[in-house]
Coordinates of C-alpha atoms and ligand atoms in Angstrom, one line a residue:
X1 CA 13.9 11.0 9.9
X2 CA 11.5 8.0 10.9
X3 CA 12.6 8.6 14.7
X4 CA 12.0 12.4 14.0
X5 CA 8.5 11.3 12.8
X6 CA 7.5 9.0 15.7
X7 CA 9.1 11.8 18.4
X8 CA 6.8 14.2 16.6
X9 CA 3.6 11.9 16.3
X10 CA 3.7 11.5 19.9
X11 CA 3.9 15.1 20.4
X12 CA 1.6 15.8 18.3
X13 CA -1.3 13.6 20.5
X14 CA 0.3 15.0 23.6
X15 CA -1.0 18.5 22.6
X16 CA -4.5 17.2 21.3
X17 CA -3.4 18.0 17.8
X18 CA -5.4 14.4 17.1
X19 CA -7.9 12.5 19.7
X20 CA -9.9 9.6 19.7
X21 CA -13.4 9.3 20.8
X22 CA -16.5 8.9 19.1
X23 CA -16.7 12.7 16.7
X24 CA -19.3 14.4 14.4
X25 CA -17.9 14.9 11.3
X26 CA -18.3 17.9 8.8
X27 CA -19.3 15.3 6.5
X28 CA -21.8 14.0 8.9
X29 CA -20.3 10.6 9.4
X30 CA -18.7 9.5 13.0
X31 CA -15.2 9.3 13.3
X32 CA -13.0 7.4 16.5
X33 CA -10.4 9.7 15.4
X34 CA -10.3 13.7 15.2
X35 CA -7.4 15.4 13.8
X36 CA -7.3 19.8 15.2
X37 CA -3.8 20.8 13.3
X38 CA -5.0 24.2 14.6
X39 CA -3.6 23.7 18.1
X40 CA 0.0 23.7 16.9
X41 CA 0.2 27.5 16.3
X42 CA 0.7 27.3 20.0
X43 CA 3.5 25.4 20.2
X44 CA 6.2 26.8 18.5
X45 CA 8.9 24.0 18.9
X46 CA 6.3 22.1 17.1
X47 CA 5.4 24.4 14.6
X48 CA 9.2 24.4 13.6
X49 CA 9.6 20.3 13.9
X50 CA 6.7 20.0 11.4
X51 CA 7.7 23.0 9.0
X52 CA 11.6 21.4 9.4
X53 CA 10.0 18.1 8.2
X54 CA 8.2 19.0 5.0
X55 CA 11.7 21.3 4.2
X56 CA 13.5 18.3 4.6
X57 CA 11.2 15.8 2.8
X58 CA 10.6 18.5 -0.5
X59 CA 14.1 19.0 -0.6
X60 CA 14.6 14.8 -0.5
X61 CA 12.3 14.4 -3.2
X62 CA 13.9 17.1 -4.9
X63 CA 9.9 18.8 -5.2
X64 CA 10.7 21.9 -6.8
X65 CA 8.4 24.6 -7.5
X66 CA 8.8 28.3 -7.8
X67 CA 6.3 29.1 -5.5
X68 CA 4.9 27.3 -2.3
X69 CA 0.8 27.7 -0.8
X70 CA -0.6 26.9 1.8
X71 CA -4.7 25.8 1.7
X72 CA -5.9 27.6 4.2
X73 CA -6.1 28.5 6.9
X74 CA -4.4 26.0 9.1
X75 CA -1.3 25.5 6.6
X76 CA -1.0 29.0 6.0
X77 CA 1.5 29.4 8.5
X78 CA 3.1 26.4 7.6
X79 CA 3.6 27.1 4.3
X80 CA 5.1 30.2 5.9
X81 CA 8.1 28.6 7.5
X82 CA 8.5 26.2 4.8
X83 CA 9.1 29.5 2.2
X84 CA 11.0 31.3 4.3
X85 CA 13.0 28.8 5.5
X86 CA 13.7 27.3 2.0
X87 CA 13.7 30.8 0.2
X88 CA 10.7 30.0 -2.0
X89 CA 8.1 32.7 -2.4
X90 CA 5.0 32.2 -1.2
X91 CA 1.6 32.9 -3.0
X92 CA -1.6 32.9 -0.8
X93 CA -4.8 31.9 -1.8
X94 CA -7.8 33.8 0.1
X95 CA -11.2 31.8 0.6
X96 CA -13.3 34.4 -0.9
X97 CA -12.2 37.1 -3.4
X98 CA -11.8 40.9 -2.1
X99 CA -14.9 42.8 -3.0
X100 CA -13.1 46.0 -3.5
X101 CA -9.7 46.5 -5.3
X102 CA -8.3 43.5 -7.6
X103 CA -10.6 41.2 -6.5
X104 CA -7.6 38.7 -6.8
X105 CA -7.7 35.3 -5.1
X106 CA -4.1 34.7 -5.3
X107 CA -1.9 36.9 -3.6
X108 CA 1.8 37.1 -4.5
X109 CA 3.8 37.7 -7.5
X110 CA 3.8 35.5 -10.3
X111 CA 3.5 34.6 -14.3
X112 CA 1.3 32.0 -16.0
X113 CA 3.5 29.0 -16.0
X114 CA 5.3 29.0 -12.7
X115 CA 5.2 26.2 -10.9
X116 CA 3.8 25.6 -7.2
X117 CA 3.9 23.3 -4.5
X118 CA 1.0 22.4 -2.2
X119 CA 1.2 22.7 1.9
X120 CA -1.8 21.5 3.7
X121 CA -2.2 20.0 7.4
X122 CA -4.7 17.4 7.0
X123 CA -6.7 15.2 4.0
X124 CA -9.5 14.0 4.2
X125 CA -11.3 13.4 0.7
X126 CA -8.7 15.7 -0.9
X127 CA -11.2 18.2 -1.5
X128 CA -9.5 21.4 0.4
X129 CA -6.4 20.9 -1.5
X130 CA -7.9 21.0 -4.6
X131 CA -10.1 23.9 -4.2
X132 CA -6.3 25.6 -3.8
X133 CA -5.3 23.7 -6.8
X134 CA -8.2 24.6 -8.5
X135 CA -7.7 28.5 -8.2
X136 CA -4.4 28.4 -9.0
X137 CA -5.0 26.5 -12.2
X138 CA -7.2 29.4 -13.3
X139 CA -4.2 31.7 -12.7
X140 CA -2.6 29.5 -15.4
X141 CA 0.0 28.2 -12.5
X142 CA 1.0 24.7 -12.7
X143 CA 0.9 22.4 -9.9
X144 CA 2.3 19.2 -9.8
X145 CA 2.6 18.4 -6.1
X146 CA 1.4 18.9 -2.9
X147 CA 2.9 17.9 0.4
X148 CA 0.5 17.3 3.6
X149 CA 1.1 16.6 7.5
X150 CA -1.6 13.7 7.7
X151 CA -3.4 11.6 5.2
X152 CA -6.1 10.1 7.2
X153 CA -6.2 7.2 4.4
X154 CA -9.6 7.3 2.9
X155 CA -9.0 8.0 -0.9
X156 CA -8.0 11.3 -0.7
X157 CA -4.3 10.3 -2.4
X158 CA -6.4 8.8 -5.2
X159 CA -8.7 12.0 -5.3
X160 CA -6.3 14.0 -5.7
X161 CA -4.2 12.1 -8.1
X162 CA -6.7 12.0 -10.2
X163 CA -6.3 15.7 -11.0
X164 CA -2.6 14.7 -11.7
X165 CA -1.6 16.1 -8.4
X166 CA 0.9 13.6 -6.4
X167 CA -0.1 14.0 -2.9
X168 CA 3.1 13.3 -0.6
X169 CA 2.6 12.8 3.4
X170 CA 4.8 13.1 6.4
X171 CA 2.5 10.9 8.0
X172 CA -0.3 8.6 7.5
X173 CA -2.8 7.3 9.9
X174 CA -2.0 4.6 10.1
X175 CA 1.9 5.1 11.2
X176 CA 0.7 7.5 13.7
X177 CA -1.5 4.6 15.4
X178 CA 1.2 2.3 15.2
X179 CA 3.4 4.8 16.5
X180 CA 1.4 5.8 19.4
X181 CA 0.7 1.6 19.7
X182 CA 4.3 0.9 20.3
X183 CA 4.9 4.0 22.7
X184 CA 2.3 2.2 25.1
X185 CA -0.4 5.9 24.2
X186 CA -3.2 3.8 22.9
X187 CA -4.6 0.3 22.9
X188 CA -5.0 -2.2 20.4
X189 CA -8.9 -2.0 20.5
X190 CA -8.5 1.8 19.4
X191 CA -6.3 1.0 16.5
X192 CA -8.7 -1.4 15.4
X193 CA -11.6 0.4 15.5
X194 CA -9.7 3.2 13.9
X195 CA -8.9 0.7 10.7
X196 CA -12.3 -0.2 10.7
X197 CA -13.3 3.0 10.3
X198 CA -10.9 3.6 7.7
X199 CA -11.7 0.4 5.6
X200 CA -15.5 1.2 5.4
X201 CA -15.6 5.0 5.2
X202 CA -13.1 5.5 1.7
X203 CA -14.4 7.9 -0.7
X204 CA -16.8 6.8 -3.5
X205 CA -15.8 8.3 -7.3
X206 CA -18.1 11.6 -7.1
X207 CA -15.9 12.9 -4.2
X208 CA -18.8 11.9 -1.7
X209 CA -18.8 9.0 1.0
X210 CA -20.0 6.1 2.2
X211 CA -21.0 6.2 5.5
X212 CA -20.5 3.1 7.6
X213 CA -23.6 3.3 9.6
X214 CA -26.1 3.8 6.6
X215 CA -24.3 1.8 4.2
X216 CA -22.1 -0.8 5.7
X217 CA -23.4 -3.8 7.6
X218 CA -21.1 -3.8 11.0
X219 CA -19.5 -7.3 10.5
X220 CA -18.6 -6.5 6.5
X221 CA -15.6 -3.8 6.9
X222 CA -13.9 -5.6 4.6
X223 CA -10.9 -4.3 2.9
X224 CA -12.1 -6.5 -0.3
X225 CA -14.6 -3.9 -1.1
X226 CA -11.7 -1.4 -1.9
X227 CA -10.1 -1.0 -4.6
X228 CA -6.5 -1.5 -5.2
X229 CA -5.6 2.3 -5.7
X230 CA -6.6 3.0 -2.4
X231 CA -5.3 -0.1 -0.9
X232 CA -1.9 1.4 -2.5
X233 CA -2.4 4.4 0.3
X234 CA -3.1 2.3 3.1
X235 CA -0.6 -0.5 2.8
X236 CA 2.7 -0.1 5.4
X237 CA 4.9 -2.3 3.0
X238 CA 6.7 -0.3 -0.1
X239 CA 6.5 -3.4 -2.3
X240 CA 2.9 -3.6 -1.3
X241 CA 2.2 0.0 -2.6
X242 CA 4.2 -0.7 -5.8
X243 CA 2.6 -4.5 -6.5
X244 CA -1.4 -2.6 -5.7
X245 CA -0.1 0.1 -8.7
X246 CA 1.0 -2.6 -10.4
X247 CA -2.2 -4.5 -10.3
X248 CA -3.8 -1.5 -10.9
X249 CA -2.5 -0.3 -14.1
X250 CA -1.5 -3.6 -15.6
X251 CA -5.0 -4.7 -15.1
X252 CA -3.8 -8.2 -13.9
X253 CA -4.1 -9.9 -10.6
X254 CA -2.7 -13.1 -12.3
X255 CA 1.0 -14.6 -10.0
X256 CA 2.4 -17.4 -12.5
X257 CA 3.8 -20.7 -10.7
X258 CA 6.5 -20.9 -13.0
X259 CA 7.7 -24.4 -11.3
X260 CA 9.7 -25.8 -14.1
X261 CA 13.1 -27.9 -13.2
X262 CA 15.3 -26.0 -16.2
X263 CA 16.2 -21.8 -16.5
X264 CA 15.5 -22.3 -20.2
X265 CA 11.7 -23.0 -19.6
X266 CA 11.2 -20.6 -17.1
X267 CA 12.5 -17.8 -19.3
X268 CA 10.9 -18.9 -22.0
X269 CA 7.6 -19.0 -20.1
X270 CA 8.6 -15.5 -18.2
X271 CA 8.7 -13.5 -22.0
X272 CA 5.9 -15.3 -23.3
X273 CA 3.4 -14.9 -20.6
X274 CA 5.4 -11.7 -18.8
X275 CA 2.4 -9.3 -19.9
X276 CA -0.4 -11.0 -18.2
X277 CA 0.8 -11.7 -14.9
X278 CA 1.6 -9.2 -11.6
X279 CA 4.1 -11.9 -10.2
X280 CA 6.2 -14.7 -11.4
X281 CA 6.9 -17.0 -8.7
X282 CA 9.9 -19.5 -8.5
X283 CA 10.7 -22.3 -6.3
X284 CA 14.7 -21.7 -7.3
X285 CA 15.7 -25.0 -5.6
X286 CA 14.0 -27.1 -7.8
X287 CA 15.7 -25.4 -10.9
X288 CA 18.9 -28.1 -11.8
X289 CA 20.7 -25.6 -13.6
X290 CA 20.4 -22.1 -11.4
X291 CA 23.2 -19.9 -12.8
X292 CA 23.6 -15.9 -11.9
X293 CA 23.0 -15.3 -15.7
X294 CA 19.8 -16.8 -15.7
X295 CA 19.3 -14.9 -12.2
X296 CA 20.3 -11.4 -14.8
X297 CA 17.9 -12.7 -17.3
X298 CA 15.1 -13.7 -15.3
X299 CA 15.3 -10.1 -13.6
X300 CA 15.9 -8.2 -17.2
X301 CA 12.1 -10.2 -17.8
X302 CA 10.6 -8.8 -15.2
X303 CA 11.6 -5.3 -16.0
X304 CA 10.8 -5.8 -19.7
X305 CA 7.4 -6.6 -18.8
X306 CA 7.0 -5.0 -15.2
X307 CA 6.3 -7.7 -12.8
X308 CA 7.7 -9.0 -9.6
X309 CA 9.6 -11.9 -9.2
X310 CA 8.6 -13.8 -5.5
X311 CA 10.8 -16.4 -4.3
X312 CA 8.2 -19.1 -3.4
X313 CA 10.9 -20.4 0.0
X314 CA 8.6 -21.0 2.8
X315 CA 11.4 -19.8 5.2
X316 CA 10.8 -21.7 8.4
X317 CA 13.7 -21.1 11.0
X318 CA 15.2 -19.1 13.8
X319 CA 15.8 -15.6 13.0
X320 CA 19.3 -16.1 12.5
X321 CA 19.2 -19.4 10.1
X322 CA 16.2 -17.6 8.3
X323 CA 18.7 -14.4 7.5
X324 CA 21.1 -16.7 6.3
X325 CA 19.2 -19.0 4.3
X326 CA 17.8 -15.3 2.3
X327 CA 20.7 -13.4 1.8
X328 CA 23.8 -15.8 1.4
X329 CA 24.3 -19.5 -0.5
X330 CA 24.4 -20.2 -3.9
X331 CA 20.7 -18.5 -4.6
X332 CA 21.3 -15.4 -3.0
X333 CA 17.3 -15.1 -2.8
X334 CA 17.5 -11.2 -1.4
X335 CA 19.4 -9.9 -3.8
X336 CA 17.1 -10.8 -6.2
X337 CA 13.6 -11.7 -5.5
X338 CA 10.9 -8.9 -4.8
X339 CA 9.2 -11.0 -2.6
X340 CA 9.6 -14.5 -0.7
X341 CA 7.2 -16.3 1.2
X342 CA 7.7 -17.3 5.1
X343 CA 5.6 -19.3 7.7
X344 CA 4.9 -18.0 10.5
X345 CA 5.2 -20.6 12.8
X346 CA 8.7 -19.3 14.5
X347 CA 6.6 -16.4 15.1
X348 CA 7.5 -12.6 14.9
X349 CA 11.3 -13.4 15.0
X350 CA 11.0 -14.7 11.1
X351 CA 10.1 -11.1 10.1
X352 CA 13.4 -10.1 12.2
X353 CA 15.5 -12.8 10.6
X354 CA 14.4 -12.0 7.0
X355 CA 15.0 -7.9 7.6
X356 CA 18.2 -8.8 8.8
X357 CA 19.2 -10.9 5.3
X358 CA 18.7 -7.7 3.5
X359 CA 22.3 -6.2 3.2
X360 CA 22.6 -2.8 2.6
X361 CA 20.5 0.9 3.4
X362 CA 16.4 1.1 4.2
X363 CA 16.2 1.9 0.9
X364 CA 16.9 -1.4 -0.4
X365 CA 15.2 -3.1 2.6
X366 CA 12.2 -0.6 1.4
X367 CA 12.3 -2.9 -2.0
X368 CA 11.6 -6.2 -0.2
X369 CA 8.7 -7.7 1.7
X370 CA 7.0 -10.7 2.6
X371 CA 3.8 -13.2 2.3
X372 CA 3.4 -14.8 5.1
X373 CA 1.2 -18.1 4.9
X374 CA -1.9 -18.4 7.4
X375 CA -3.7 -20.9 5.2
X376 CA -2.6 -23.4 2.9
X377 CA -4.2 -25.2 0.4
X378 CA -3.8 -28.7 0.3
X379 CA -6.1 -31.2 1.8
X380 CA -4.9 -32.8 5.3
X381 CA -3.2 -29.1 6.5
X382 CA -2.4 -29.0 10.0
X383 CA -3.2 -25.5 10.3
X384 CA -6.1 -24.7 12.4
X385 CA -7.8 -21.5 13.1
X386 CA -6.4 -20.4 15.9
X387 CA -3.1 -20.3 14.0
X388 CA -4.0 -18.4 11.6
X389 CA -5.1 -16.0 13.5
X390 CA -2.2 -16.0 14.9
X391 CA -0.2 -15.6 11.7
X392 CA -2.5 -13.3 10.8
X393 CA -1.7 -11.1 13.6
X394 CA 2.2 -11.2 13.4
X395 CA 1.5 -9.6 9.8
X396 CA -0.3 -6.6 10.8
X397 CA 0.8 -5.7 14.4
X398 CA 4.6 -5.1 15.7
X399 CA 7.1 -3.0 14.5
X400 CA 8.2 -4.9 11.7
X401 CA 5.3 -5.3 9.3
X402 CA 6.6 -3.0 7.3
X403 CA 8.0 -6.2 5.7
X404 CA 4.8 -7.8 5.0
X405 CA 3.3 -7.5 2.0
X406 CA 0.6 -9.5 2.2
X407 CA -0.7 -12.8 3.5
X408 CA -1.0 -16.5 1.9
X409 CA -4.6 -17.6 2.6
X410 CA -8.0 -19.5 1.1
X411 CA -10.2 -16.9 3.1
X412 CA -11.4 -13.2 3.6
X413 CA -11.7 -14.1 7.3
X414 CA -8.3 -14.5 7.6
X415 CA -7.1 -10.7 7.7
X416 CA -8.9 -7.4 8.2
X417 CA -6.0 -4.8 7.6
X418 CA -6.5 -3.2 3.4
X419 CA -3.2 -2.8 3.2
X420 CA -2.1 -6.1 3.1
X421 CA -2.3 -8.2 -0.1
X422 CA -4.0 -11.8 0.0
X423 CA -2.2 -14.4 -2.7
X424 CA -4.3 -17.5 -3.3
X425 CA -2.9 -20.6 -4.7
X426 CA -5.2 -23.6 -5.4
X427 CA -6.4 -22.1 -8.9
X428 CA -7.7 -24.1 -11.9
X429 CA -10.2 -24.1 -14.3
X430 CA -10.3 -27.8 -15.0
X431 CA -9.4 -29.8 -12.2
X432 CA -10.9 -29.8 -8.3
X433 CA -7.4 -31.6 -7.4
X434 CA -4.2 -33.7 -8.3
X435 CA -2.9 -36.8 -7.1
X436 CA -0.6 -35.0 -4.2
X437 CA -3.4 -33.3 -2.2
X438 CA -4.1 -29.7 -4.4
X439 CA -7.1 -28.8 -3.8
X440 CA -8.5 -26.0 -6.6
X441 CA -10.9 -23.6 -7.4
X442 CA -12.3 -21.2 -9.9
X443 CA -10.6 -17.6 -10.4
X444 CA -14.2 -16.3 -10.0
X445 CA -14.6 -18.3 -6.9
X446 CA -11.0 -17.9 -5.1
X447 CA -11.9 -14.1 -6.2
X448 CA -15.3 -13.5 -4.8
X449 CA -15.4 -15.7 -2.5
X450 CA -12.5 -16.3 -0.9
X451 CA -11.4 -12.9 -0.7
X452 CA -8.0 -13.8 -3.1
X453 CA -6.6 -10.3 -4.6
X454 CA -3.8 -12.1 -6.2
X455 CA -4.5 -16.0 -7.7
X456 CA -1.6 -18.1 -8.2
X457 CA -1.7 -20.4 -11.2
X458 CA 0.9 -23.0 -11.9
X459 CA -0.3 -26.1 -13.7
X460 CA -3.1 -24.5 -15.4
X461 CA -0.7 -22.2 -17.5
X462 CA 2.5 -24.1 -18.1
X463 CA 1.0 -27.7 -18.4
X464 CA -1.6 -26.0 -21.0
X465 CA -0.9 -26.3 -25.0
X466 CA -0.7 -22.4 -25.6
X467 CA 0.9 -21.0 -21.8
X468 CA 0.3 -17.8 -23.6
X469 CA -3.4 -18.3 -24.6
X470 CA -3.9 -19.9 -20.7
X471 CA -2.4 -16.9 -19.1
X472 CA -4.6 -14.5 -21.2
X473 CA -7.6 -16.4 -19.8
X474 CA -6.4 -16.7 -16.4
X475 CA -6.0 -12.8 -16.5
X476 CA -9.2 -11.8 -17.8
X477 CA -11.2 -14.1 -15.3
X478 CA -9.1 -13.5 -12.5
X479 CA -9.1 -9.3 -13.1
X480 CA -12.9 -9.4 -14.3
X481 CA -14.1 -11.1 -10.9
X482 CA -11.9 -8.7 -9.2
X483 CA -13.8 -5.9 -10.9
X484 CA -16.8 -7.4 -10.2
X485 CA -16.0 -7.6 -7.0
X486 CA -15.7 -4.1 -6.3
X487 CA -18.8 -2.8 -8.2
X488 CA -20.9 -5.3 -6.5
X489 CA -19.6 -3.5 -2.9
X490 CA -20.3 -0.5 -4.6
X491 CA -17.0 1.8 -2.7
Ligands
6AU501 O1 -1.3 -24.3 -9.6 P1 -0.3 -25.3 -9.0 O2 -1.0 -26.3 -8.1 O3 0.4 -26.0 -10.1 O4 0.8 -24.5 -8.2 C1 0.5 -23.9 -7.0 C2 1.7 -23.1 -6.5 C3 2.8 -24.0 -6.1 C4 2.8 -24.2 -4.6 O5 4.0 -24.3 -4.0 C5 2.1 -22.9 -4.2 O6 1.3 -22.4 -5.3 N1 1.2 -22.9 -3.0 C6 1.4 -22.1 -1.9 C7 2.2 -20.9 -1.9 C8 2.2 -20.0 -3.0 O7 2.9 -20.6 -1.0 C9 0.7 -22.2 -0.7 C10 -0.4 -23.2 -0.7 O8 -1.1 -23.2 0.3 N2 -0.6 -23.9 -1.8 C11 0.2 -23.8 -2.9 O9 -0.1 -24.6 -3.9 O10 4.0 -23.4 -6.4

């Protein structure tokens, strides 16, 4: 289906169905990028690739509804082929009720109760979609899904969700610019300015939005304004989407260093501070007992108490030696861990290496990603900033960063792209160092500061009397400077 997609996303720019330029918006804010769905009526073949695709991706995700609507009018004949093809009757929702006769806005048959599926071309703030969902509602039909063409990435998921409808897309904006990227369509200066665009143009809570000329200073499009939700609908990495909805509704941006030398401890320190943290992370080498059952346990942990488990590895190698060293010897690090860590100084080929240690379907691969590290931070690094822009830069262009989660940094500077999550290490309330080089901070400061969504504590928790009563606090600093963060940028 993915090849289906590009073929089609590059069709779809081919017949002007989406431009970029410099556009009015309805809203009144300027857009680089202009999506007219309209255009497709025209094209048959095209009309029947997209229609094919939502058929194809309800029946996937097993979406079923009684009826299906289209918001119109653009994804009224969408909706179309999708019913007839599928044999689902169709309701229609008119704009403005008939002034004669039943004065009905929904046309079609159907009871209080039935259930309906949404077809629309294009989101924006969500707002068209549920205006549909809205009248239906008042027929007393349920809907519980709605399935759209593009999501143009500015909250209108979370918008939408928040009227407990799941929003589902064939494509989102930013796969179409990659796509059109790697096909040699557009240059890397439009997709830039496009995901600047996006960053500083999300939709505030009463549905309205901030426009990045009034509101926005030019050189602070930053994606640490955002919240996590809507981080969740930009980021290209599954595990990224599931760790920002993690974050999210655990209310915890705390990663626990559990560095301990014996599976016992670790465990021990997994249950006990498992609520509080988003990630455990393990260095599994320096574990002298590593078994597969305490592999089973450590896993059944992170289930009990919903985090990920990141396999702290560095990989550093060729491709090929970096696909063996993750999927085979005694750890067996891919079949396990969530999430590892990599440097990026073998360049793209160590995303390549690590995609290829994943055995099995996309799906699985789909369950894996990676933090690459740009910045490290102990004193005496050899980094420099020209690497890690250059790290930065294998994480968010190529066709592989659907692997990368995030990125392993001490700065906001270091990465633009909202999708990507930033893990911070270096965190401690009492100490400014050890005797090996650390060099820490404050949650608050690593948070506002240095533009950390995740802080990574290791010494602070398990070195401290009560690990529980340390994580708790590590928590609640870590997730109420996070907080603060986001009021403060007010999107
Ligand atoms: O809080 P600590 O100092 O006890 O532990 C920090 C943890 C250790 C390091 O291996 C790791 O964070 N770390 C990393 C990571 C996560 O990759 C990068 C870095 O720059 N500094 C750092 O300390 O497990």
């Amino acid at each position: 289906m993915s090849e289906e997609r590009k073929a089609l996303a590059i069709k779809l720019y081919e017949i002007n169905a989406f431009k970029f330029g410099d556009f009015k918006m309805k809203v009144g804010i300027n857009s680089p990028v202009y999506f007219d769905l309209r255009v497709i009526v025209s094209y048959p073949e095209v009309m029947k690739t997209v229609s094919d695709l939502i058929a194809a991706y309800i029946k996937e995700h097993q979406l079923t509804a009684k009826h299906v609507c289209g918001v119109p009018y653009t994804a009224l004949p969408l909706a179309t082929l999708v019913s007839v093809q599928q044999g689902t009757p169709m309701l229609v929702r008119r704009k403005e009720a008939k002034d004669y006769g039943t004065k009905k806005l929904i046309e079609g048959l159907y009871n209080a109760g039935d259930t309906c599926l949404i077809v629309e071309d294009v989101v924006t703030s969500g707002s068209s979609v549920l205006d549909t969902v809205r009248d239906l509602q008042r027929e007393g039909i349920v809907v519980t899904d709605a399935v759209v063409v593009v999501d143009r990435e500015q909250g209108g998921a979370v918008s939408i969700a928040q009227h407990n409808v799941r929003m589902h897309s064939l494509f989102t904006l930013s796969f179409l610019l990659n796509t059109l990227l790697e096909a040699g369509k557009i240059q890397r200066n439009t997709v830039d300015a496009v995901a600047r665009y996006i960053a500083a143009s999300q939709i505030k809570g009463d549905g309205s939005f901030v426009n990045p000329q009034q509101k926005v200073a030019v050189n602070d499009f930053s994606r640490i304004k955002l919240p996590f939700e809507h981080r969740a609908t930009l980021a290209k990495s599954e595990v990224a989407k599931q760790l920002f909805h993690l974050m999210a509704s655990k209310k915890t941006n705390l990663c626990l260093a559990a560095d301990l030398t014996q599976s016992e401890e670790i465990l021990n320190i997994a249950d006990l501070c498992g609520p509080y943290i988003c990630v455990l992370k393990t260095h599994i080498d320096i574990v002298e007992d590593f078994s597969e059952a305490f592999i089973k346990n450590l896993r059944i942990l992170a289930d009990k108490h919903n985090f990920l488990l990141m396999e702290d590895r560095k990989f550093a190698d060729i491709g090929n030696t970096v696909s063996l060293q993750y999927g085979k010897g005694i750890y067996k690090v891919a079949d396990w861990a969530d999430l590892v860590t990599a440097h990026a100084v073998t360049g793209r080929s160590i995303l390549q290496g690590l995609k290829a240690g994943v055995s099995g379907t996309a799906s699985q691969m789909s369950k894996r990603g990676v933090f690459l590290l740009a910045e490290l931070s102990n004193s005496g690094s050899l980094i420099d900033a020209k690497y890690s822009e250059a790290a930065s830069k294998i994480a968010t262009e190529g066709a592989d960063i659907d692997f990368v989660a995030g990125v392993v940094c001490q700065s906001p500077k270091c990465f633009d792209f909202p999708g990507l999550i930033q893990l911070t290490p270096g965190v401690k309330i009492d100490d400014t160092t050890d005797q090996l080089g650390q060099q820490y901070q404050t949650p608050e400061h690593v948070v506002k500061e240095r533009g950390a969504d995740i802080g990574v504590v290791g010494r602070g928790i398990f070195q401290a009397k009560s690990v529980e009563k340390a994580a708790a606090l590590y928590r609640d600093r870590l997730w109420a400077a996070y907080t603060e963060r986001i009021a403060k940028t007010g999107v």
